[in-house]
Tab-separated table of C-alpha atoms in Angstrom:
chain	number	residue	atom	x	y	z
U	291	UNK	CA	6.670	11.595	3.747
U	292	UNK	CA	9.961	12.016	1.978
U	293	UNK	CA	10.370	15.699	2.676
U	294	UNK	CA	9.444	15.726	6.332
U	295	UNK	CA	11.015	15.039	9.673
U	296	UNK	CA	11.365	11.435	10.922
U	297	UNK	CA	8.024	10.036	11.944
U	298	UNK	CA	8.873	8.754	15.389
U	299	UNK	CA	11.528	11.148	16.636
U	300	UNK	CA	10.141	12.225	19.982
U	301	UNK	CA	10.702	15.785	21.134
U	302	UNK	CA	12.188	16.269	24.576
U	303	UNK	CA	9.823	18.464	26.549
U	304	UNK	CA	10.304	19.446	30.199
U	305	UNK	CA	7.111	19.658	32.234
U	306	UNK	CA	6.326	20.423	35.858
U	307	UNK	CA	4.286	17.286	36.308
U	308	UNK	CA	3.605	14.917	33.419
U	309	UNK	CA	1.891	11.562	33.588
U	310	UNK	CA	1.552	9.683	30.318
U	311	UNK	CA	0.240	6.144	29.959
U	312	UNK	CA	2.823	3.875	28.298
U	313	UNK	CA	2.269	3.330	24.589
U	314	UNK	CA	1.830	-0.365	23.928
U	315	UNK	CA	3.140	-0.371	20.359
U	316	UNK	CA	6.509	-2.010	19.967
U	317	UNK	CA	9.046	0.137	18.125
U	318	UNK	CA	11.993	-1.353	16.339
U	319	UNK	CA	15.270	0.499	15.810
U	320	UNK	CA	14.403	1.368	12.228
U	321	UNK	CA	11.150	2.980	13.295
U	322	UNK	CA	13.028	4.942	15.924
U	323	UNK	CA	15.327	6.171	13.169
U	324	UNK	CA	12.211	7.347	11.354
U	325	UNK	CA	11.841	6.197	7.763
U	326	UNK	CA	9.831	8.907	6.030
U	327	UNK	CA	6.596	7.874	4.325
U	328	UNK	CA	4.421	9.610	1.790
U	329	UNK	CA	1.295	11.344	3.051
U	330	UNK	CA	-1.967	9.638	3.941
U	331	UNK	CA	-3.987	12.391	2.278
U	332	UNK	CA	-5.734	11.177	-0.900
U	333	UNK	CA	-5.607	13.299	-4.031
U	334	UNK	CA	-8.519	13.989	-6.342
U	335	UNK	CA	-8.756	10.863	-8.520
U	336	UNK	CA	-11.031	9.365	-11.165
U	337	UNK	CA	-13.067	6.290	-10.261
U	338	UNK	CA	-14.128	3.020	-11.889
U	339	UNK	CA	-17.433	1.181	-11.802
U	340	UNK	CA	-15.743	-2.151	-11.098
U	341	UNK	CA	-12.580	-3.773	-9.792
U	342	UNK	CA	-9.036	-2.611	-10.550
U	343	UNK	CA	-6.687	-5.618	-10.571
U	344	UNK	CA	-3.448	-4.093	-11.800
U	345	UNK	CA	-1.572	-0.801	-12.293
U	346	UNK	CA	1.567	0.287	-14.152
U	347	UNK	CA	3.168	3.555	-15.166
U	348	UNK	CA	5.505	4.824	-17.869
U	349	UNK	CA	6.439	8.169	-19.409
U	350	UNK	CA	4.109	10.181	-17.193
U	351	UNK	CA	1.093	7.916	-17.706
U	352	UNK	CA	-0.586	5.545	-15.250
U	353	UNK	CA	-2.317	2.552	-16.819
U	354	UNK	CA	-5.219	0.828	-15.080
U	355	UNK	CA	-6.468	-2.680	-15.792
U	356	UNK	CA	-9.328	-4.606	-14.302
U	357	UNK	CA	-12.943	-5.606	-14.676
U	358	UNK	CA	-14.932	-2.429	-15.354
U	359	UNK	CA	-16.881	-0.787	-18.169
U	360	UNK	CA	-16.841	2.889	-17.221
U	361	UNK	CA	-14.874	5.501	-15.313
U	362	UNK	CA	-16.176	8.687	-13.733
U	363	UNK	CA	-14.642	11.933	-12.435
U	364	UNK	CA	-13.527	12.588	-8.850
U	365	UNK	CA	-16.511	13.116	-6.566
U	366	UNK	CA	-19.054	11.790	-9.073
U	367	UNK	CA	-21.630	9.383	-7.677
U	368	UNK	CA	-22.001	5.917	-9.233
U	369	UNK	CA	-23.825	6.112	-12.562
U	370	UNK	CA	-23.139	9.821	-13.135
U	371	UNK	CA	-20.787	11.595	-15.590
U	372	UNK	CA	-19.444	8.229	-16.753
U	373	UNK	CA	-17.054	7.701	-19.653
U	374	UNK	CA	-16.771	4.321	-21.397
U	375	UNK	CA	-13.569	2.408	-20.670
U	376	UNK	CA	-13.612	-1.368	-21.131
U	377	UNK	CA	-11.279	-3.003	-18.592
U	378	UNK	CA	-8.486	-0.525	-19.393
U	379	UNK	CA	-7.901	3.189	-18.816
U	380	UNK	CA	-5.005	5.645	-18.798
U	381	UNK	CA	-4.430	8.777	-16.721
U	382	UNK	CA	-1.880	11.549	-16.489
U	383	UNK	CA	0.403	10.384	-13.673
U	384	UNK	CA	0.690	13.863	-12.126
U	385	UNK	CA	-2.607	15.634	-12.751
U	386	UNK	CA	-4.775	12.521	-12.738
U	387	UNK	CA	-6.515	13.634	-15.961
U	388	UNK	CA	-8.272	10.916	-17.973
U	389	UNK	CA	-6.430	10.309	-21.249
U	390	UNK	CA	-7.768	9.237	-24.629
U	391	UNK	CA	-5.721	6.010	-24.637
U	392	UNK	CA	-8.536	3.473	-24.397
U	393	UNK	CA	-8.304	0.185	-26.317
U	394	UNK	CA	-11.088	-2.112	-25.118
U	395	UNK	CA	-10.103	-5.559	-23.875
U	396	UNK	CA	-13.012	-7.884	-24.588
U	397	UNK	CA	-13.886	-11.541	-25.111
U	398	UNK	CA	-12.999	-14.395	-22.804
U	399	UNK	CA	-13.833	-13.417	-19.230
U	400	UNK	CA	-13.357	-9.787	-20.257
U	401	UNK	CA	-10.788	-8.786	-17.671
U	402	UNK	CA	-7.241	-7.399	-17.474
U	403	UNK	CA	-5.175	-8.981	-14.703
U	404	UNK	CA	-1.578	-7.913	-15.376
U	405	UNK	CA	0.217	-4.830	-16.693
U	406	UNK	CA	3.983	-4.511	-17.175
U	407	UNK	CA	6.076	-1.852	-18.895
U	408	UNK	CA	9.126	-2.838	-20.948
U	409	UNK	CA	12.516	-1.663	-19.615
U	410	UNK	CA	12.734	1.023	-22.304
U	411	UNK	CA	9.207	2.276	-21.541
U	412	UNK	CA	8.101	1.892	-25.155
U	413	UNK	CA	5.690	-0.980	-24.681
U	414	UNK	CA	3.003	-1.903	-22.163
U	415	UNK	CA	2.379	-5.639	-21.874
U	416	UNK	CA	-1.166	-6.640	-20.937
U	417	UNK	CA	-2.367	-9.984	-19.599
U	418	UNK	CA	-5.711	-11.355	-18.529
U	419	UNK	CA	-8.644	-13.194	-20.024
U	420	UNK	CA	-9.587	-11.573	-23.343
U	421	UNK	CA	-9.607	-12.321	-27.076
U	422	UNK	CA	-9.518	-8.788	-28.474
U	423	UNK	CA	-7.404	-5.731	-27.711
U	424	UNK	CA	-9.108	-2.867	-29.482
U	425	UNK	CA	-9.663	-4.224	-32.994
U	426	UNK	CA	-6.796	-6.735	-32.815
U	427	UNK	CA	-7.423	-10.450	-32.222
U	428	UNK	CA	-5.260	-11.737	-29.350
U	429	UNK	CA	-5.153	-14.672	-26.920
U	430	UNK	CA	-5.012	-13.472	-23.300
U	431	UNK	CA	-1.872	-11.403	-23.878
U	432	UNK	CA	-1.273	-8.202	-25.822
U	433	UNK	CA	1.017	-5.200	-26.035
U	434	UNK	CA	0.281	-1.496	-26.366
U	435	UNK	CA	2.782	0.962	-27.845
U	436	UNK	CA	3.083	3.699	-25.226
U	437	UNK	CA	3.986	6.446	-27.727
U	438	UNK	CA	0.645	6.394	-29.553
U	439	UNK	CA	-1.500	3.882	-27.620
U	440	UNK	CA	-1.794	1.522	-30.581
U	441	UNK	CA	-2.053	-2.220	-30.036
U	442	UNK	CA	1.160	-3.899	-31.232
U	443	UNK	CA	0.273	-6.454	-33.903
U	444	UNK	CA	3.831	-7.828	-33.761
U	445	UNK	CA	3.407	-9.173	-30.211
U	446	UNK	CA	0.506	-11.596	-29.982
U	447	UNK	CA	1.594	-14.821	-28.260
U	448	UNK	CA	-1.167	-17.420	-28.225
U	449	UNK	CA	-1.781	-18.261	-24.569
U	450	UNK	CA	-4.463	-20.843	-23.810
U	451	UNK	CA	-5.815	-19.432	-20.524
U	452	UNK	CA	-5.694	-16.438	-18.177
U	453	UNK	CA	-2.416	-14.535	-17.782
U	454	UNK	CA	-2.143	-13.287	-14.193
U	455	UNK	CA	1.440	-12.017	-14.036
U	456	UNK	CA	3.940	-10.450	-16.441
U	457	UNK	CA	7.585	-9.510	-15.872
U	458	UNK	CA	9.696	-7.813	-18.518
U	459	UNK	CA	13.433	-8.318	-18.041
U	460	UNK	CA	15.855	-7.230	-20.733
U	461	UNK	CA	14.521	-8.634	-23.994
U	462	UNK	CA	12.541	-11.412	-22.278
U	463	UNK	CA	8.902	-11.260	-21.233
U	464	UNK	CA	7.846	-13.801	-18.582
U	465	UNK	CA	4.187	-14.830	-18.374
U	466	UNK	CA	2.451	-16.556	-15.467
U	467	UNK	CA	-1.106	-17.734	-15.009
U	468	UNK	CA	-3.517	-20.619	-15.502
U	469	UNK	CA	-2.440	-21.745	-19.003
U	470	UNK	CA	-1.061	-25.055	-20.210
U	471	UNK	CA	0.332	-24.020	-23.580
U	472	UNK	CA	1.862	-21.012	-25.334
U	473	UNK	CA	2.349	-20.735	-29.087
U	474	UNK	CA	1.071	-24.293	-29.466
U	475	UNK	CA	3.699	-25.788	-27.166
U	476	UNK	CA	3.313	-27.086	-23.630
U	477	UNK	CA	4.049	-24.501	-20.995
U	478	UNK	CA	2.564	-25.293	-17.603
U	479	UNK	CA	1.570	-21.973	-15.999
U	480	UNK	CA	4.796	-20.098	-16.710
U	481	UNK	CA	6.539	-19.227	-19.966
U	482	UNK	CA	8.940	-16.788	-21.570
U	483	UNK	CA	8.690	-15.062	-24.928
U	484	UNK	CA	10.734	-12.508	-26.822
U	485	UNK	CA	9.814	-8.928	-27.565
U	486	UNK	CA	8.393	-10.155	-30.863
U	487	UNK	CA	6.312	-12.854	-29.197
U	488	UNK	CA	8.460	-15.853	-30.110
U	489	UNK	CA	8.466	-18.646	-27.539
U	490	UNK	CA	11.757	-19.125	-25.684
U	491	UNK	CA	13.209	-22.471	-24.432
U	492	UNK	CA	12.510	-21.448	-20.803
U	493	UNK	CA	10.354	-24.237	-19.399
U	494	UNK	CA	9.112	-25.024	-15.915
U	495	UNK	CA	6.172	-27.173	-14.871
U	496	UNK	CA	3.933	-26.092	-12.001
U	497	UNK	CA	0.828	-27.828	-10.747
U	498	UNK	CA	-1.319	-24.729	-10.052
U	499	UNK	CA	-1.567	-21.088	-11.180
U	500	UNK	CA	1.263	-18.569	-11.049
U	501	UNK	CA	0.082	-15.203	-9.721
U	502	UNK	CA	3.294	-13.181	-9.371
U	503	UNK	CA	6.733	-12.926	-11.002
U	504	UNK	CA	9.793	-10.806	-10.240
U	505	UNK	CA	13.125	-11.131	-12.035
U	506	UNK	CA	16.629	-10.370	-10.816
U	507	UNK	CA	19.068	-10.655	-13.748
U	508	UNK	CA	21.970	-9.591	-11.538
U	509	UNK	CA	21.395	-12.651	-9.371
U	510	UNK	CA	20.488	-14.999	-12.214
U	511	UNK	CA	17.012	-15.892	-11.038
U	512	UNK	CA	13.332	-15.412	-11.667
U	513	UNK	CA	11.053	-15.738	-8.643
U	514	UNK	CA	7.548	-17.047	-9.201
U	515	UNK	CA	4.715	-17.169	-6.687
U	516	UNK	CA	1.197	-18.552	-6.710
U	517	UNK	CA	-1.020	-21.426	-5.598
U	518	UNK	CA	1.266	-24.302	-6.563
U	519	UNK	CA	2.753	-27.130	-4.490
U	520	UNK	CA	5.023	-28.769	-7.059
U	521	UNK	CA	7.604	-27.155	-9.342
U	522	UNK	CA	9.526	-29.227	-11.881
U	523	UNK	CA	8.434	-32.413	-10.136
U	524	UNK	CA	9.601	-31.434	-6.646
U	525	UNK	CA	7.822	-29.948	-3.637
U	526	UNK	CA	7.864	-26.147	-3.625
U	527	UNK	CA	4.996	-24.493	-1.817
U	528	UNK	CA	3.819	-21.235	-3.457
U	529	UNK	CA	7.316	-19.834	-4.138
U	530	UNK	CA	10.291	-20.873	-6.257
U	531	UNK	CA	13.404	-19.372	-7.846
U	532	UNK	CA	13.963	-20.447	-11.452
U	533	UNK	CA	16.860	-20.178	-13.857
U	534	UNK	CA	15.965	-17.253	-16.174
U	535	UNK	CA	17.061	-19.099	-19.308
U	536	UNK	CA	16.185	-22.749	-18.778
U	537	UNK	CA	13.414	-22.573	-16.171
U	538	UNK	CA	15.205	-25.121	-13.972
U	539	UNK	CA	14.637	-24.820	-10.249
U	540	UNK	CA	17.424	-22.901	-8.549
U	541	UNK	CA	15.935	-22.713	-5.058
U	542	UNK	CA	12.848	-23.719	-3.136
U	543	UNK	CA	11.697	-22.176	0.118
U	544	UNK	CA	10.623	-24.956	2.485
U	545	UNK	CA	8.611	-23.878	5.527
U	546	UNK	CA	8.222	-20.321	4.298
U	547	UNK	CA	4.532	-20.727	3.475
U	548	UNK	CA	1.982	-23.158	4.926
U	549	UNK	CA	-0.246	-25.243	2.685
U	550	UNK	CA	-3.189	-22.847	3.065
U	551	UNK	CA	-1.237	-19.776	1.910
U	552	UNK	CA	-0.597	-18.550	-1.635
U	553	UNK	CA	1.664	-15.810	-2.978
U	554	UNK	CA	-0.359	-12.988	-4.550
U	555	UNK	CA	2.413	-10.463	-5.167
U	556	UNK	CA	6.210	-10.248	-5.605
U	557	UNK	CA	8.584	-7.283	-5.904
U	558	UNK	CA	12.286	-6.636	-5.494
U	559	UNK	CA	14.546	-3.613	-5.008
U	560	UNK	CA	17.755	-5.162	-6.292
U	561	UNK	CA	18.881	-6.314	-2.856
U	562	UNK	CA	15.809	-7.882	-1.271
U	563	UNK	CA	12.641	-9.453	-2.590
U	564	UNK	CA	9.244	-9.144	-0.954
U	565	UNK	CA	6.151	-11.314	-1.158
U	566	UNK	CA	2.494	-10.776	-0.398
U	567	UNK	CA	0.677	-13.820	0.994
U	568	UNK	CA	-2.987	-14.704	1.240
U	569	UNK	CA	-4.130	-17.640	3.318
U	570	UNK	CA	-7.257	-19.240	4.665
U	571	UNK	CA	-6.843	-19.118	8.427
U	572	UNK	CA	-3.111	-19.196	7.783
U	573	UNK	CA	-0.208	-16.856	6.978
U	574	UNK	CA	-1.538	-13.676	5.368
U	575	UNK	CA	1.309	-11.211	5.694
U	576	UNK	CA	4.589	-10.217	4.114
U	577	UNK	CA	8.042	-11.785	3.891
U	578	UNK	CA	11.320	-10.138	2.943
U	579	UNK	CA	14.135	-12.276	1.530
U	580	UNK	CA	17.710	-11.723	0.387
U	581	UNK	CA	17.976	-11.906	-3.403
U	582	UNK	CA	21.578	-13.127	-3.486
U	583	UNK	CA	21.122	-16.066	-1.099
U	584	UNK	CA	17.386	-16.654	-0.824
U	585	UNK	CA	17.620	-16.372	2.957
U	586	UNK	CA	14.659	-14.941	4.858
U	587	UNK	CA	15.284	-11.434	6.190
U	588	UNK	CA	12.024	-11.125	8.110
U	589	UNK	CA	8.452	-12.268	8.212
U	590	UNK	CA	5.625	-10.394	9.897
U	591	UNK	CA	2.719	-11.932	11.765
U	592	UNK	CA	-0.303	-10.017	10.472
U	593	UNK	CA	-3.447	-11.619	9.130
U	594	UNK	CA	-5.477	-10.142	6.308
U	595	UNK	CA	-4.956	-11.365	2.707
U	596	UNK	CA	-2.029	-9.300	1.397
U	597	UNK	CA	-2.442	-8.647	-2.348
U	598	UNK	CA	0.580	-6.598	-3.412
U	599	UNK	CA	3.837	-5.133	-2.090
U	600	UNK	CA	5.881	-2.154	-3.267
U	601	UNK	CA	9.287	-1.101	-1.854
U	602	UNK	CA	10.190	2.585	-2.009
U	603	UNK	CA	13.024	4.415	-0.231
U	604	UNK	CA	13.372	1.980	2.646
U	605	UNK	CA	9.620	1.539	3.142
U	606	UNK	CA	7.548	-1.457	2.060
U	607	UNK	CA	4.003	-0.422	1.145
U	608	UNK	CA	1.352	-3.112	0.978
U	609	UNK	CA	-2.360	-3.555	0.339
U	610	UNK	CA	-4.474	-6.033	2.297
U	611	UNK	CA	-7.151	-5.968	4.967
U	612	UNK	CA	-4.668	-6.400	7.794
U	613	UNK	CA	-5.757	-7.339	11.290
U	614	UNK	CA	-4.271	-8.979	14.357
U	615	UNK	CA	-0.789	-7.464	13.879
U	616	UNK	CA	-0.105	-7.279	17.623
U	617	UNK	CA	3.080	-9.353	17.598
U	618	UNK	CA	4.666	-7.397	14.734
U	619	UNK	CA	6.710	-4.377	15.928
U	620	UNK	CA	4.607	-1.237	15.743
U	621	UNK	CA	1.539	-3.360	15.099
U	622	UNK	CA	-2.006	-3.363	16.354
U	623	UNK	CA	-4.092	-5.970	18.174
U	624	UNK	CA	-7.197	-7.640	16.817
U	625	UNK	CA	-10.065	-5.164	16.818
U	626	UNK	CA	-13.207	-4.357	14.872
U	627	UNK	CA	-11.396	-2.355	12.160
U	628	UNK	CA	-9.294	-3.785	9.341
U	629	UNK	CA	-6.364	-1.731	8.039
U	630	UNK	CA	-6.174	-1.870	4.236
U	631	UNK	CA	-2.948	0.046	3.592
U	632	UNK	CA	0.307	-0.429	5.492
U	633	UNK	CA	3.879	0.877	5.472
U	634	UNK	CA	6.695	-1.131	7.042
U	635	UNK	CA	10.394	-0.655	7.585
U	636	UNK	CA	12.356	-2.644	5.016
U	637	UNK	CA	15.096	-2.926	7.638
U	638	UNK	CA	13.139	-4.629	10.404
U	639	UNK	CA	9.410	-5.023	9.428
U	640	UNK	CA	8.235	-2.383	11.933
U	641	UNK	CA	4.805	-1.033	11.011
U	642	UNK	CA	5.243	2.700	10.495
U	643	UNK	CA	2.660	5.369	11.357
U	644	UNK	CA	0.993	5.596	7.945
U	645	UNK	CA	-2.669	4.686	8.086
U	646	UNK	CA	-4.771	5.807	5.135
U	647	UNK	CA	-7.605	3.346	4.730
U	648	UNK	CA	-10.284	2.038	2.417
U	649	UNK	CA	-13.276	-0.195	2.978
U	650	UNK	CA	-13.566	-3.812	1.798
U	651	UNK	CA	-15.739	-2.758	-1.129
U	652	UNK	CA	-17.408	-4.933	-3.747
U	653	UNK	CA	-16.534	-8.337	-5.225
U	654	UNK	CA	-14.615	-10.500	-2.778
U	655	UNK	CA	-14.467	-7.704	-0.208
U	656	UNK	CA	-10.675	-7.568	-0.144
U	657	UNK	CA	-10.357	-3.786	-0.545
U	658	UNK	CA	-7.233	-2.599	-2.413
U	659	UNK	CA	-5.552	-4.940	-4.917
U	660	UNK	CA	-2.709	-3.143	-6.699
U	661	UNK	CA	-0.186	-0.299	-6.417
U	662	UNK	CA	2.283	1.653	-8.515
U	663	UNK	CA	4.613	4.498	-7.528
U	664	UNK	CA	5.200	7.150	-10.173
U	665	UNK	CA	8.485	8.941	-10.746
U	666	UNK	CA	6.839	11.975	-9.143
U	667	UNK	CA	6.355	9.976	-5.938
U	668	UNK	CA	2.607	9.605	-6.167
U	669	UNK	CA	1.370	6.232	-4.956
U	670	UNK	CA	-1.595	5.025	-7.024
U	671	UNK	CA	-3.780	2.345	-5.447
U	672	UNK	CA	-6.466	0.310	-7.175
U	673	UNK	CA	-8.910	-2.338	-6.043
U	674	UNK	CA	-12.530	-3.048	-5.226
U	675	UNK	CA	-12.979	-0.450	-2.468
U	676	UNK	CA	-15.758	2.147	-2.548
U	677	UNK	CA	-14.436	4.562	0.083
U	678	UNK	CA	-11.085	6.088	1.093
U	679	UNK	CA	-10.507	7.625	4.524
U	680	UNK	CA	-14.243	7.446	5.112
U	681	UNK	CA	-15.275	9.307	1.942
U	682	UNK	CA	-16.847	7.849	-1.201
U	683	UNK	CA	-14.207	6.860	-3.773
U	684	UNK	CA	-14.388	3.761	-5.940
U	685	UNK	CA	-11.681	1.642	-7.515
U	686	UNK	CA	-8.804	4.134	-7.599
U	687	UNK	CA	-7.034	6.559	-5.280
U	688	UNK	CA	-3.596	8.143	-4.969
U	689	UNK	CA	-1.353	9.642	-2.285
U	690	UNK	CA	1.432	12.221	-2.822
U	691	UNK	CA	4.775	12.620	-1.080
U	692	UNK	CA	3.727	16.127	-0.058
U	693	UNK	CA	2.123	18.293	1.120
U	694	UNK	CA	0.639	16.834	4.264
U	695	UNK	CA	-2.779	18.481	4.507
U	696	UNK	CA	-4.538	16.562	7.275
U	697	UNK	CA	-4.646	18.125	10.746
U	698	UNK	CA	-5.187	15.852	13.754
U	699	UNK	CA	-8.428	16.255	15.664
U	700	UNK	CA	-8.149	18.293	18.840
U	701	UNK	CA	-8.958	16.227	21.955
U	702	UNK	CA	-11.403	17.180	24.696
U	703	UNK	CA	-9.656	18.979	27.563
U	704	UNK	CA	-10.679	18.662	31.203
U	705	UNK	CA	-9.246	20.202	34.355
U	706	UNK	CA	-9.537	20.075	38.140
U	707	UNK	CA	-7.727	21.362	41.202
U	708	UNK	CA	-6.677	18.771	43.747
U	709	UNK	CA	-4.331	20.848	45.907
U	710	UNK	CA	-3.756	24.485	46.816
U	711	UNK	CA	-2.451	26.377	43.776
U	712	UNK	CA	-2.382	23.254	41.599
U	713	UNK	CA	-4.557	22.682	38.527
U	714	UNK	CA	-4.279	19.372	36.686
U	715	UNK	CA	-5.296	19.289	33.031
U	716	UNK	CA	-5.827	16.020	31.146
U	717	UNK	CA	-6.878	14.789	27.729
U	718	UNK	CA	-6.927	11.637	25.640
U	719	UNK	CA	-4.226	11.670	22.976
U	720	UNK	CA	-5.316	12.346	19.429
U	721	UNK	CA	-3.875	10.446	16.428
U	722	UNK	CA	-2.874	11.223	12.871
U	723	UNK	CA	-2.892	9.050	9.743
U	724	UNK	CA	0.724	9.806	8.806
U	725	UNK	CA	2.462	11.091	11.959
U	726	UNK	CA	3.282	8.959	14.975
U	727	UNK	CA	4.199	11.857	17.263
U	728	UNK	CA	1.919	14.835	17.865
U	729	UNK	CA	2.556	18.031	19.815
U	730	UNK	CA	-0.087	19.410	22.184
U	731	UNK	CA	-0.044	23.139	22.945
U	732	UNK	CA	-1.683	24.337	26.164
U	733	UNK	CA	-2.874	27.906	26.710
U	734	UNK	CA	-3.704	29.590	30.014
U	735	UNK	CA	-5.871	32.726	29.831
U	736	UNK	CA	-5.192	32.942	26.099
U	737	UNK	CA	-1.385	32.877	26.533
U	738	UNK	CA	0.773	29.940	25.424
U	739	UNK	CA	1.717	27.824	28.444
U	740	UNK	CA	3.354	24.522	27.487
U	741	UNK	CA	4.009	22.155	24.555
U	742	UNK	CA	3.992	18.387	25.113
U	743	UNK	CA	4.941	15.864	22.400
U	744	UNK	CA	3.816	12.252	22.654
U	745	UNK	CA	3.365	9.165	20.464
U	746	UNK	CA	-0.039	7.664	19.697
U	747	UNK	CA	-1.850	5.416	17.224
U	748	UNK	CA	-5.531	5.088	16.451
U	749	UNK	CA	-5.753	1.924	18.541
U	750	UNK	CA	-3.614	3.266	21.406
U	751	UNK	CA	-4.376	6.781	22.607
U	752	UNK	CA	-2.928	7.298	26.088
U	753	UNK	CA	-4.192	9.833	28.605
U	754	UNK	CA	-1.872	12.807	28.975
U	755	UNK	CA	-1.902	15.136	32.007
U	756	UNK	CA	-0.105	18.314	33.029
U	757	UNK	CA	-0.208	20.072	36.399
U	758	UNK	CA	-0.014	23.849	36.352
U	759	UNK	CA	1.071	25.928	39.383
U	760	UNK	CA	-0.981	29.093	39.915
U	761	UNK	CA	-1.979	31.448	42.722
U	762	UNK	CA	-4.163	29.630	45.280
U	763	UNK	CA	-7.832	30.552	44.853
U	764	UNK	CA	-7.373	32.038	41.365
U	765	UNK	CA	-9.545	31.100	38.380
U	766	UNK	CA	-8.108	30.420	34.935
U	767	UNK	CA	-9.299	29.423	31.499
U	768	UNK	CA	-7.406	26.759	29.555
U	769	UNK	CA	-7.507	25.609	25.943
U	770	UNK	CA	-5.632	23.059	23.842
U	771	UNK	CA	-4.551	22.637	20.234
U	772	UNK	CA	-2.614	19.852	18.513
U	773	UNK	CA	-0.211	19.823	15.560
U	774	UNK	CA	1.547	17.198	13.479
U	775	UNK	CA	4.317	19.702	12.754
U	776	UNK	CA	2.712	20.990	9.563
U	777	UNK	CA	-1.012	21.229	10.300
U	778	UNK	CA	-2.656	22.729	13.374
U	779	UNK	CA	-6.055	21.760	14.698
U	780	UNK	CA	-8.528	24.328	15.886
U	781	UNK	CA	-8.205	25.355	19.529
U	782	UNK	CA	-10.723	23.786	21.895
U	783	UNK	CA	-12.155	25.011	25.172
U	784	UNK	CA	-11.970	27.147	27.041
U	785	UNK	CA	-12.153	25.127	30.248
U	786	UNK	CA	-12.485	27.228	33.435
U	787	UNK	CA	-10.853	25.919	36.607
U	788	UNK	CA	-10.469	27.530	40.030
U	789	UNK	CA	-7.417	26.546	42.059
U	790	UNK	CA	-7.949	25.441	45.633
U	791	UNK	CA	-6.901	28.048	48.201
């Protein structure tokens, strides 16, 4: 979290005898420096009765788009206390309160796939498959005035098929998706219009859908990602950099993505750009590139259908159902669980100790699909999940920067005497969703004895042991508690051990 100590800074603790199994997770230098993450503790959040595909925020409001017909309060079971919201809803970004802003997006496939706020925050652009926005006739793209939640009748570009991505840059609005024409003119899957909806000369031809767009005016390029193989008549698998005015190809990225992988999400922080990949038995992870040159900074080796990426204060957050990350620094081996939310070091791709989780959920069983970070540092996550951290929660959740409220579980303590006056205590390390290093506090006869700090992850919990020196033949009671630095578990035990004489 942003206000807390570095995640992986290990405390130096002197012990009489300490045997700790080596932690198998690789740690890169950035992880050792300890980028702070937000918490892994979900806040009370409204829910949807369907899939959330996209999120955006502006002026203290979080906008939610997807395929759903109702929302319900935090904790409400499916079908109870529901409020009608047709593929679009708005919430107070801080309190999470449901707001009255609720134009229905209907017709077509009846789904909202893309949300993007204008640079001045006055307009919310909406894309998807729909023919009406509230009472206004539209064609797969619309705009909502954020001040009063009215649908803007002055911005209604006619787009012939689903809009899957929108990027607003200066006075230009870029559209990506499945379409072949905009405003009656040929535009193959990507186009640019003005703030009044007029078609711009920008033209590029792609052979398959565009699913993500991120613009970098300072570097004179617009990056597009999707399912395509050919851009402007030349090979360009799933990713290309285009001239922001003409649409001409400025750079391709050969060998970045195999033929079975598509780009589902793009983001940039002004220096680097980041992509989310989904493949079929192929590359499924994240890549970081340098905006100025287009050079690859790093690429991880996780599987698991990455849907979106979001950089924030040196950390790259992502949503997927990650698995088999064993060769990525800080990563985990293939096991029965899939990790749906990840945080990585922007500097070196190390997977940081931040492990909130969802289930796969409904629909395609992907889990989370979209993210947005508010100015108050609350990460909103949407998707098709139906549980968060093991508790029922559908479609939406959110995580704050602070406070950290989750205490690690206290491990089971055991003890034995193997030599005169020596008692050896041991336990299996606990783990915490947002702290990589935990401190274990031992008590003898109710009096504090020793604190030991060690690293652990949910897939790697080493055995820790400590040997206490006491009077030969004496009996003692021991107990153990564990803290993440802010939250303390309950104390376990006591365990009674008699020292050999």
